[in-house]
PDB file of C-alpha atoms in Angstrom:
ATOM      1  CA  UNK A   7      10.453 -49.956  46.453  1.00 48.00           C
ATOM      2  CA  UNK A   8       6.926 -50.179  44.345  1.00 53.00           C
ATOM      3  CA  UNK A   9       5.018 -47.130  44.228  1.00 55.00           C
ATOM      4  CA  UNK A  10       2.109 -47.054  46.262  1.00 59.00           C
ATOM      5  CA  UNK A  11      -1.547 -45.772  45.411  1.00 57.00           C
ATOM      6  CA  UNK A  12      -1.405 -42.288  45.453  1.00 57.00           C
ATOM      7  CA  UNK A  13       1.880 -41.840  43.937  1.00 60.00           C
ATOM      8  CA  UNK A  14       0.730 -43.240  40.966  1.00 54.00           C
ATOM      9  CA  UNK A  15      -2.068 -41.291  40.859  1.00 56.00           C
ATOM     10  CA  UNK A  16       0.361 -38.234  40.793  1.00 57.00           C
ATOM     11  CA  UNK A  17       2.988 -39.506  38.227  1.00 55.00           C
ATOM     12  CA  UNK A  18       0.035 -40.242  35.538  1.00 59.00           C
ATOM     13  CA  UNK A  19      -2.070 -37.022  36.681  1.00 57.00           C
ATOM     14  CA  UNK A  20       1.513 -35.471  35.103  1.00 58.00           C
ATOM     15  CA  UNK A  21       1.534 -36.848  32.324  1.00 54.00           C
ATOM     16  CA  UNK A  22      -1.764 -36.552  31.409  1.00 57.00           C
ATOM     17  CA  UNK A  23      -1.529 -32.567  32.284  1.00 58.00           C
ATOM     18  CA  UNK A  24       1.933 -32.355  30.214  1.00 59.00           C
ATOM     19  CA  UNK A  25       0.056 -34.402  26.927  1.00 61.00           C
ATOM     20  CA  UNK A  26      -2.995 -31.756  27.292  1.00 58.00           C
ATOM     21  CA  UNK A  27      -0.377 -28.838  27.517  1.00 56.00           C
ATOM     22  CA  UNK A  28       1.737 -29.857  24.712  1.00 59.00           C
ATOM     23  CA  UNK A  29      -1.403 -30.159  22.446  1.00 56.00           C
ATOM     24  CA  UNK A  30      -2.586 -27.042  23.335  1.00 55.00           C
ATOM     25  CA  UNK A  31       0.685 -25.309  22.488  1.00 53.00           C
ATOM     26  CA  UNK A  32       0.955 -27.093  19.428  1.00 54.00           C
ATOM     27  CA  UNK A  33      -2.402 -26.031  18.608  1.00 47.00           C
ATOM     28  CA  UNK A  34      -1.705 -22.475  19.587  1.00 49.00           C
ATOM     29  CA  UNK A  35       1.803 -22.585  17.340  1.00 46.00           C
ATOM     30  CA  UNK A  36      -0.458 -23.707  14.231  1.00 50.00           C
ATOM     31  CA  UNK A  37      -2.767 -21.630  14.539  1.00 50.00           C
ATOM     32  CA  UNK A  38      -0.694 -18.846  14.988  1.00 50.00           C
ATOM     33  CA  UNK A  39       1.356 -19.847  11.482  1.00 53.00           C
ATOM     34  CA  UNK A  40      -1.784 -19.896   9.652  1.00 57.00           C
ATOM     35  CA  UNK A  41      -3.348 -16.752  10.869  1.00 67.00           C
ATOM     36  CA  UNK A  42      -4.269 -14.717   8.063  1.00 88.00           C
ATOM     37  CA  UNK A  43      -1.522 -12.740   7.912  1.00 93.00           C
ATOM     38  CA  UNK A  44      -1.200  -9.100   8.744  1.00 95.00           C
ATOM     39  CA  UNK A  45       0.183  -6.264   6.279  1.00 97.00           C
ATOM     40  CA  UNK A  46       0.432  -2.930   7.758  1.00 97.00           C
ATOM     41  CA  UNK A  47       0.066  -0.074   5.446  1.00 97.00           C
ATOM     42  CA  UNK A  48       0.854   4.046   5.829  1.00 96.00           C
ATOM     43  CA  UNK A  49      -1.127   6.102   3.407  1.00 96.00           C
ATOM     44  CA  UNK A  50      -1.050  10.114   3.186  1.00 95.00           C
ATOM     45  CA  UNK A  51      -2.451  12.253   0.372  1.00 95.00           C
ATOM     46  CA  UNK A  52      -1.255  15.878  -0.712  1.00 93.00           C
ATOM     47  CA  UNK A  53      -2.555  18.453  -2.532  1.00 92.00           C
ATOM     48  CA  UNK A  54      -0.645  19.149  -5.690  1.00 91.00           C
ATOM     49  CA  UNK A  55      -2.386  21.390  -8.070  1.00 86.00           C
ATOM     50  CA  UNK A  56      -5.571  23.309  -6.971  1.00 78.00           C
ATOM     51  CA  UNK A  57      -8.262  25.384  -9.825  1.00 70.00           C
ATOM     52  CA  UNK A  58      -8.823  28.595  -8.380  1.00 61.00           C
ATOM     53  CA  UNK A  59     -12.191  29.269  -5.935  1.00 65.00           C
ATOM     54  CA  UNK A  60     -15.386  29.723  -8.192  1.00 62.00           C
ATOM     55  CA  UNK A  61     -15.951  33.210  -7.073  1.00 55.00           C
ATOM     56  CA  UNK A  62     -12.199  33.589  -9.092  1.00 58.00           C
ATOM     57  CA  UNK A  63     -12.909  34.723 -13.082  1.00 65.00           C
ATOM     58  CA  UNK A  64      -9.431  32.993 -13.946  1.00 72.00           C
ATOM     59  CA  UNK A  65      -9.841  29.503 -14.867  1.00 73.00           C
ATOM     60  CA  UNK A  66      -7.069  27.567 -13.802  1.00 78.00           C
ATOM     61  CA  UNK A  67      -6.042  24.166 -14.768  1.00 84.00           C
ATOM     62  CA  UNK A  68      -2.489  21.748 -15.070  1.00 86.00           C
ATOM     63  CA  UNK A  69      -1.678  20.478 -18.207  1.00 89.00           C
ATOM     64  CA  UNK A  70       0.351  17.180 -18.354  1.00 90.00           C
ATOM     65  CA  UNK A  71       2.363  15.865 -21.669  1.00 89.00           C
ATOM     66  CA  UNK A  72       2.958  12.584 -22.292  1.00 87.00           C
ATOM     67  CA  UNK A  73       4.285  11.477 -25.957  1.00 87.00           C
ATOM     68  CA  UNK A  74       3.981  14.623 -27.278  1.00 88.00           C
ATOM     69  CA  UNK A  75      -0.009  14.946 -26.334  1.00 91.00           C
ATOM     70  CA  UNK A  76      -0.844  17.509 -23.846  1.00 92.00           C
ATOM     71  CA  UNK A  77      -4.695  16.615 -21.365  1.00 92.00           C
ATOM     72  CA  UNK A  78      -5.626  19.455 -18.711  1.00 92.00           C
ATOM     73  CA  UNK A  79      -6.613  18.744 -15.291  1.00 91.00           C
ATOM     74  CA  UNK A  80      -8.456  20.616 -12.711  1.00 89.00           C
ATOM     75  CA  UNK A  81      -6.778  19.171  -9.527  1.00 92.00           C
ATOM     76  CA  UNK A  82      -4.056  16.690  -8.510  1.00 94.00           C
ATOM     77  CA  UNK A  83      -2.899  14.680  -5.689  1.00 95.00           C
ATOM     78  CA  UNK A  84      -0.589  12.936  -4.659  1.00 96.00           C
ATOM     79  CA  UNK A  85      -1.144  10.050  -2.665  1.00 97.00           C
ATOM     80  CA  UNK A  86       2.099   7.969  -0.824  1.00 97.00           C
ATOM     81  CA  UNK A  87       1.464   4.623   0.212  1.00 97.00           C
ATOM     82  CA  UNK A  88       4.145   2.145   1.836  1.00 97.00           C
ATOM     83  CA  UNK A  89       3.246  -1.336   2.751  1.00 97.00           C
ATOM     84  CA  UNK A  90       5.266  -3.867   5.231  1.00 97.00           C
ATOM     85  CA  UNK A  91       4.741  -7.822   5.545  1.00 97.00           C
ATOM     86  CA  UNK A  92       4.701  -7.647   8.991  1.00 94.00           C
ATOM     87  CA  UNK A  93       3.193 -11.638   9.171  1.00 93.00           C
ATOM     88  CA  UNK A  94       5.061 -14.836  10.043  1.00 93.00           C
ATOM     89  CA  UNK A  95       5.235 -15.969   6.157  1.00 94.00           C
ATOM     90  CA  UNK A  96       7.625 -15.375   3.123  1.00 96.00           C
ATOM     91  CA  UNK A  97       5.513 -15.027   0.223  1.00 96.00           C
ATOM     92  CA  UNK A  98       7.192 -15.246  -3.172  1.00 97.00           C
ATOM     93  CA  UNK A  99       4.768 -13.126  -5.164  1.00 97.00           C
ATOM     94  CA  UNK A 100       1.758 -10.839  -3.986  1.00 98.00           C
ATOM     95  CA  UNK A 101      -0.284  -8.958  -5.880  1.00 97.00           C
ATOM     96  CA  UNK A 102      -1.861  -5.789  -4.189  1.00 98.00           C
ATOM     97  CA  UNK A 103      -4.963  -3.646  -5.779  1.00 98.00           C
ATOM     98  CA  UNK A 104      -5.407   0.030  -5.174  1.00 98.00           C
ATOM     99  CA  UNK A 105      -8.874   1.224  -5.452  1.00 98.00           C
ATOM    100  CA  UNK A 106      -9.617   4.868  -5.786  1.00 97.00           C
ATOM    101  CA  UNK A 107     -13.387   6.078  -4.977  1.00 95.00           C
ATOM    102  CA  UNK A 108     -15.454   6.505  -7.918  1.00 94.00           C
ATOM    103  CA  UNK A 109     -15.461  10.054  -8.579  1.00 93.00           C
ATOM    104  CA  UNK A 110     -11.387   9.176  -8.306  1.00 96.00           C
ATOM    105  CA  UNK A 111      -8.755   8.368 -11.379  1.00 97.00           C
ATOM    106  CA  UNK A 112      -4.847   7.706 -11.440  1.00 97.00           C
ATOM    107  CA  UNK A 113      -3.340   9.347 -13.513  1.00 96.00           C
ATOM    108  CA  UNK A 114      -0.079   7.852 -12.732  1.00 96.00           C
ATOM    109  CA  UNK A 115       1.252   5.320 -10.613  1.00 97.00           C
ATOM    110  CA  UNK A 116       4.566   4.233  -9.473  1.00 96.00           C
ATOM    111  CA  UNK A 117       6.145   1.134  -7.391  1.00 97.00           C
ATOM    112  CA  UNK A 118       9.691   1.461  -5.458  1.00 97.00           C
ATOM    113  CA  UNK A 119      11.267  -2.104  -4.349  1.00 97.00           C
ATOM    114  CA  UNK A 120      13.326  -2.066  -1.081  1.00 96.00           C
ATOM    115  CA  UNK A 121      16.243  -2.887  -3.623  1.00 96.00           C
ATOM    116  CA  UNK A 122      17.640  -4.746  -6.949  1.00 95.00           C
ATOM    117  CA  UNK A 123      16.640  -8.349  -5.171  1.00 97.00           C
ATOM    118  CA  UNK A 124      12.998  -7.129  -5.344  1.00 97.00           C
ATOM    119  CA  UNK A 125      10.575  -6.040  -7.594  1.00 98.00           C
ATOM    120  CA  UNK A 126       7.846  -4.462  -8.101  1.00 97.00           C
ATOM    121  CA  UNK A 127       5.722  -3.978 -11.583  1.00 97.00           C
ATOM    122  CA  UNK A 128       2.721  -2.532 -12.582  1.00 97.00           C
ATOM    123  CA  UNK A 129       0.194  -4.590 -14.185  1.00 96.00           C
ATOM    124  CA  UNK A 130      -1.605  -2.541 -17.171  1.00 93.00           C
ATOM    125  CA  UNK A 131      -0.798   0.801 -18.506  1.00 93.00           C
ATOM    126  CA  UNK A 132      -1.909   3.975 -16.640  1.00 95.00           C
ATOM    127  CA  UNK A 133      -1.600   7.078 -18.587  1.00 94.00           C
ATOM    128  CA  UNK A 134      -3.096  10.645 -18.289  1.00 95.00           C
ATOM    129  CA  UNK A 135      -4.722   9.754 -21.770  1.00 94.00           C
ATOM    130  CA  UNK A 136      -6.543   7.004 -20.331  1.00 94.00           C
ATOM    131  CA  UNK A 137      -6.670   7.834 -16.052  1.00 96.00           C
ATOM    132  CA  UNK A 138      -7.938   4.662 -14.501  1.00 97.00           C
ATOM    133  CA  UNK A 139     -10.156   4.252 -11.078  1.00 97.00           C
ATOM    134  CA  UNK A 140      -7.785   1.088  -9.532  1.00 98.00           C
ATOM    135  CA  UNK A 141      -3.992  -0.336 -10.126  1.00 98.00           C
ATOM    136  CA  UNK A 142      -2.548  -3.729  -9.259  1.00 98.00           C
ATOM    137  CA  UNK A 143       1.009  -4.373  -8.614  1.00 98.00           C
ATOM    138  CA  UNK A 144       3.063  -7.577  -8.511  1.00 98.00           C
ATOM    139  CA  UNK A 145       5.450  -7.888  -5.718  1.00 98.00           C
ATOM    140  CA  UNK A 146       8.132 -10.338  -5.823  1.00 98.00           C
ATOM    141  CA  UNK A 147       9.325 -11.503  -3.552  1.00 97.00           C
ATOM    142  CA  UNK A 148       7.104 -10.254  -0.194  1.00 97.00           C
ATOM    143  CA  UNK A 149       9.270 -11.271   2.370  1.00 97.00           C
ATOM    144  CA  UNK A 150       8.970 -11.066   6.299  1.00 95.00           C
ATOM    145  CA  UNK A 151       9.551  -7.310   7.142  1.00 95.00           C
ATOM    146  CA  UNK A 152       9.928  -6.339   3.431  1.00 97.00           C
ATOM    147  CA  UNK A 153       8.589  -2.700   2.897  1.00 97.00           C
ATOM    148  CA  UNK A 154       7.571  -1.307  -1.075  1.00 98.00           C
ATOM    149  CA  UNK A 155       6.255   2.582  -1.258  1.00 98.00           C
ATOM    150  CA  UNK A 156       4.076   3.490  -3.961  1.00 98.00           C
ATOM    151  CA  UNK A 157       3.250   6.707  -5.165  1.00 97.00           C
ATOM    152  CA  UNK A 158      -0.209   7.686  -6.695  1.00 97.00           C
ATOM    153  CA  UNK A 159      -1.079  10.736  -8.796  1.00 96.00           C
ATOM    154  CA  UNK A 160      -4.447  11.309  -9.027  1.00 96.00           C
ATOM    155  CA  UNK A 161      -7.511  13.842  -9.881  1.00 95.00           C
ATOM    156  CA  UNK A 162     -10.582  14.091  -8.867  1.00 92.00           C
ATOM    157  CA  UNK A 163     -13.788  15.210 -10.500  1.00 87.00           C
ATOM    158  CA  UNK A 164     -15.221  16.539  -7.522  1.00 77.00           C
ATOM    159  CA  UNK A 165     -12.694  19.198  -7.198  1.00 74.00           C
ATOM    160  CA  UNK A 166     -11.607  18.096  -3.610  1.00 80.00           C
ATOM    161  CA  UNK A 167      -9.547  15.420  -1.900  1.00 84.00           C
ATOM    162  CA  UNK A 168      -9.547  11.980  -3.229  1.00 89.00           C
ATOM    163  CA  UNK A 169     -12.052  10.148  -1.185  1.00 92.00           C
ATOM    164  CA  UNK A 170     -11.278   6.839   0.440  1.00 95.00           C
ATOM    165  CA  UNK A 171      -8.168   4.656  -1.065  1.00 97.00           C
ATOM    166  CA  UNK A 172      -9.065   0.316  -0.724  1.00 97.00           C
ATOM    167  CA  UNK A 173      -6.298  -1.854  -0.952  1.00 98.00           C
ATOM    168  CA  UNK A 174      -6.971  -5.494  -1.716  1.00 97.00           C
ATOM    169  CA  UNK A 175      -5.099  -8.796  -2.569  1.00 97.00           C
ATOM    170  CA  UNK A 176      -6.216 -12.046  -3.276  1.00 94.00           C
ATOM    171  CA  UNK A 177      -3.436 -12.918  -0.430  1.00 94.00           C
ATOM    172  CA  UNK A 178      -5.009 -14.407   2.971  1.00 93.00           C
ATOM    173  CA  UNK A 179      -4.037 -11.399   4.360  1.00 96.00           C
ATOM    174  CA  UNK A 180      -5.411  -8.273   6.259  1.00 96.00           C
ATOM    175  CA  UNK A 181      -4.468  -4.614   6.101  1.00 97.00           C
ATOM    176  CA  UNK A 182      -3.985  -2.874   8.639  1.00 96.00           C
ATOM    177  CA  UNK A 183      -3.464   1.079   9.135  1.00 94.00           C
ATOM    178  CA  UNK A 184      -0.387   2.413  10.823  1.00 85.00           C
ATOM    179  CA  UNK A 185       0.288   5.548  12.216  1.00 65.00           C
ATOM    180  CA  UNK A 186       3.195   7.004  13.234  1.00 56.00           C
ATOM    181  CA  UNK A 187       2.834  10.619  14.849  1.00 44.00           C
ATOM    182  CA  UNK A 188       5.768  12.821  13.319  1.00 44.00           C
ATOM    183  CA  UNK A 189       7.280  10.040  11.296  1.00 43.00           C
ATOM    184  CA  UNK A 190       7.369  11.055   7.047  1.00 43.00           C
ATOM    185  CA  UNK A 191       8.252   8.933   4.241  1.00 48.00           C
ATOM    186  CA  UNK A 192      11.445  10.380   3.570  1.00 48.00           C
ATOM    187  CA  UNK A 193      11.316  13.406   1.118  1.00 51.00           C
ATOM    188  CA  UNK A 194       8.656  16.075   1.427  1.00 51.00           C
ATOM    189  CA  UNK A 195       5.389  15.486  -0.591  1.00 53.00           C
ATOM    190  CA  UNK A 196       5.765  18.746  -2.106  1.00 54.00           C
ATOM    191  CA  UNK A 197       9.486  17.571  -3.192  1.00 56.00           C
ATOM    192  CA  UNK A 198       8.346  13.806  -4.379  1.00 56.00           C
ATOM    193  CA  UNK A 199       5.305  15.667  -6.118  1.00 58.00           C
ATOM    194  CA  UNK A 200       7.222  17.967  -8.386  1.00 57.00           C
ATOM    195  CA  UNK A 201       9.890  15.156  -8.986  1.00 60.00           C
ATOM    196  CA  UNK A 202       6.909  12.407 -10.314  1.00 58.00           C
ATOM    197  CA  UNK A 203       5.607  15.310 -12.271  1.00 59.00           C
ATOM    198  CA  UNK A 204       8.778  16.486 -14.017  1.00 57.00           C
ATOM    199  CA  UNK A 205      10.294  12.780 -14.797  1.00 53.00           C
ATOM    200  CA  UNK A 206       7.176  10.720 -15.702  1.00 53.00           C
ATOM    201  CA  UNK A 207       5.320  13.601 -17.914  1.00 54.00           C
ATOM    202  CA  UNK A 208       6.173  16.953 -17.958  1.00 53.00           C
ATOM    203  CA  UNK A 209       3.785  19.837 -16.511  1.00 53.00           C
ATOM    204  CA  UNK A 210       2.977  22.627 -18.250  1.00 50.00           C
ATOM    205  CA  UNK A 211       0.362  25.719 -16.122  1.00 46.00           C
ATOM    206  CA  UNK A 212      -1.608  28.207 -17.477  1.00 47.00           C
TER     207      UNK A 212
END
């Protein structure tokens, strides 16, 4: 029995409605792939060595060896940092700069993979003979959900906190901060602190 007018009408009004909503899904499902993706961060900086108040007449300062070479300091920190590719893509290598402020230098830095698969190396030297203001590291792979911690030991000529900490890549991606209310990196800073201290240079106080 042939379809009259108005059926028709429906049967095509659906399939014109289903083409528009298929497109617009697709569209939505490529445009979510090629978002610029998201990598959500967790930063927290300690106190590790203080110089005494000004009104104080000892002078205090922290002396760090490396090689056999000993350079005073008249503050550290130590600044933990753990990163998560928490986008839609794999990516096999990603390089991520940390920026301290410009009153700001690393003194050392240090890069923990998830495990042996991954890995993740410094590019350039840092050295308390020669602090530097930023650090890149190589990540490979970044995977979906893959998390690397860094630690940062810094100083500061200002005799105070590190001020603000950029991270950059020359990834299409976007950091963003995440806080978790009671939720630690593992060991205590203090812990971590005198551990990067001990093993990577040797500390020495007067």
């Amino acid at each position: 029995m042939p379809m009259d007018e108005a059926e028709l009408v429906k049967v095509g009004a659906a399939l014109i409605g289903g083409g528009a909503a298929g497109a617009i899904i697709t569209a939505i499902v490529t445009s979510y792939r090629n978002r610029i993706q998201p990598v959500r961060y967790r930063m927290k900086t300690v106190p590790v060595f203080s110089k005494a108040p000004r009104s104080s007449t000892i002078e205090t300062v922290v002396t760090l060896r490396a090689n056999g070479q000993g350079y005073d300091f008249a503050n550290l920190h130590l600044t933990e940092l753990s990163i998560v590719n928490s986008g839609n893509q794999n990516i096999k290598e990603f390089t991520i700069g940390i920026t301290m402020s410009n009153n700001d230098r690393i003194v050392n830095a240090h890069c923990e993979a998830p495990d042996r698969q991954h890995n993740g190396s410094q590019v350039g030297e840092i050295t308390p003979a020669d602090p530097k203001q930023a650090v890149d590291f190589k990540l490979i792979p970044f995977n979906r959900q893959d998390a690397y911690q860094f630690r940062l030991l810094s100083t500061s000529a200002n005799d105070r906190e590190p001020g603000e900490i950029k991270l950059s890549s020359s990834e299409p991606v976007r950091f963003v901060a995440r806080i978790d209310i009671g939720e630690t990196l593992g060991r205590s800073s203090l812990e971590i602190a005198v551990e990067l201290v001990a093993k990577s240079v040797g500390a020495k106080f007067r």
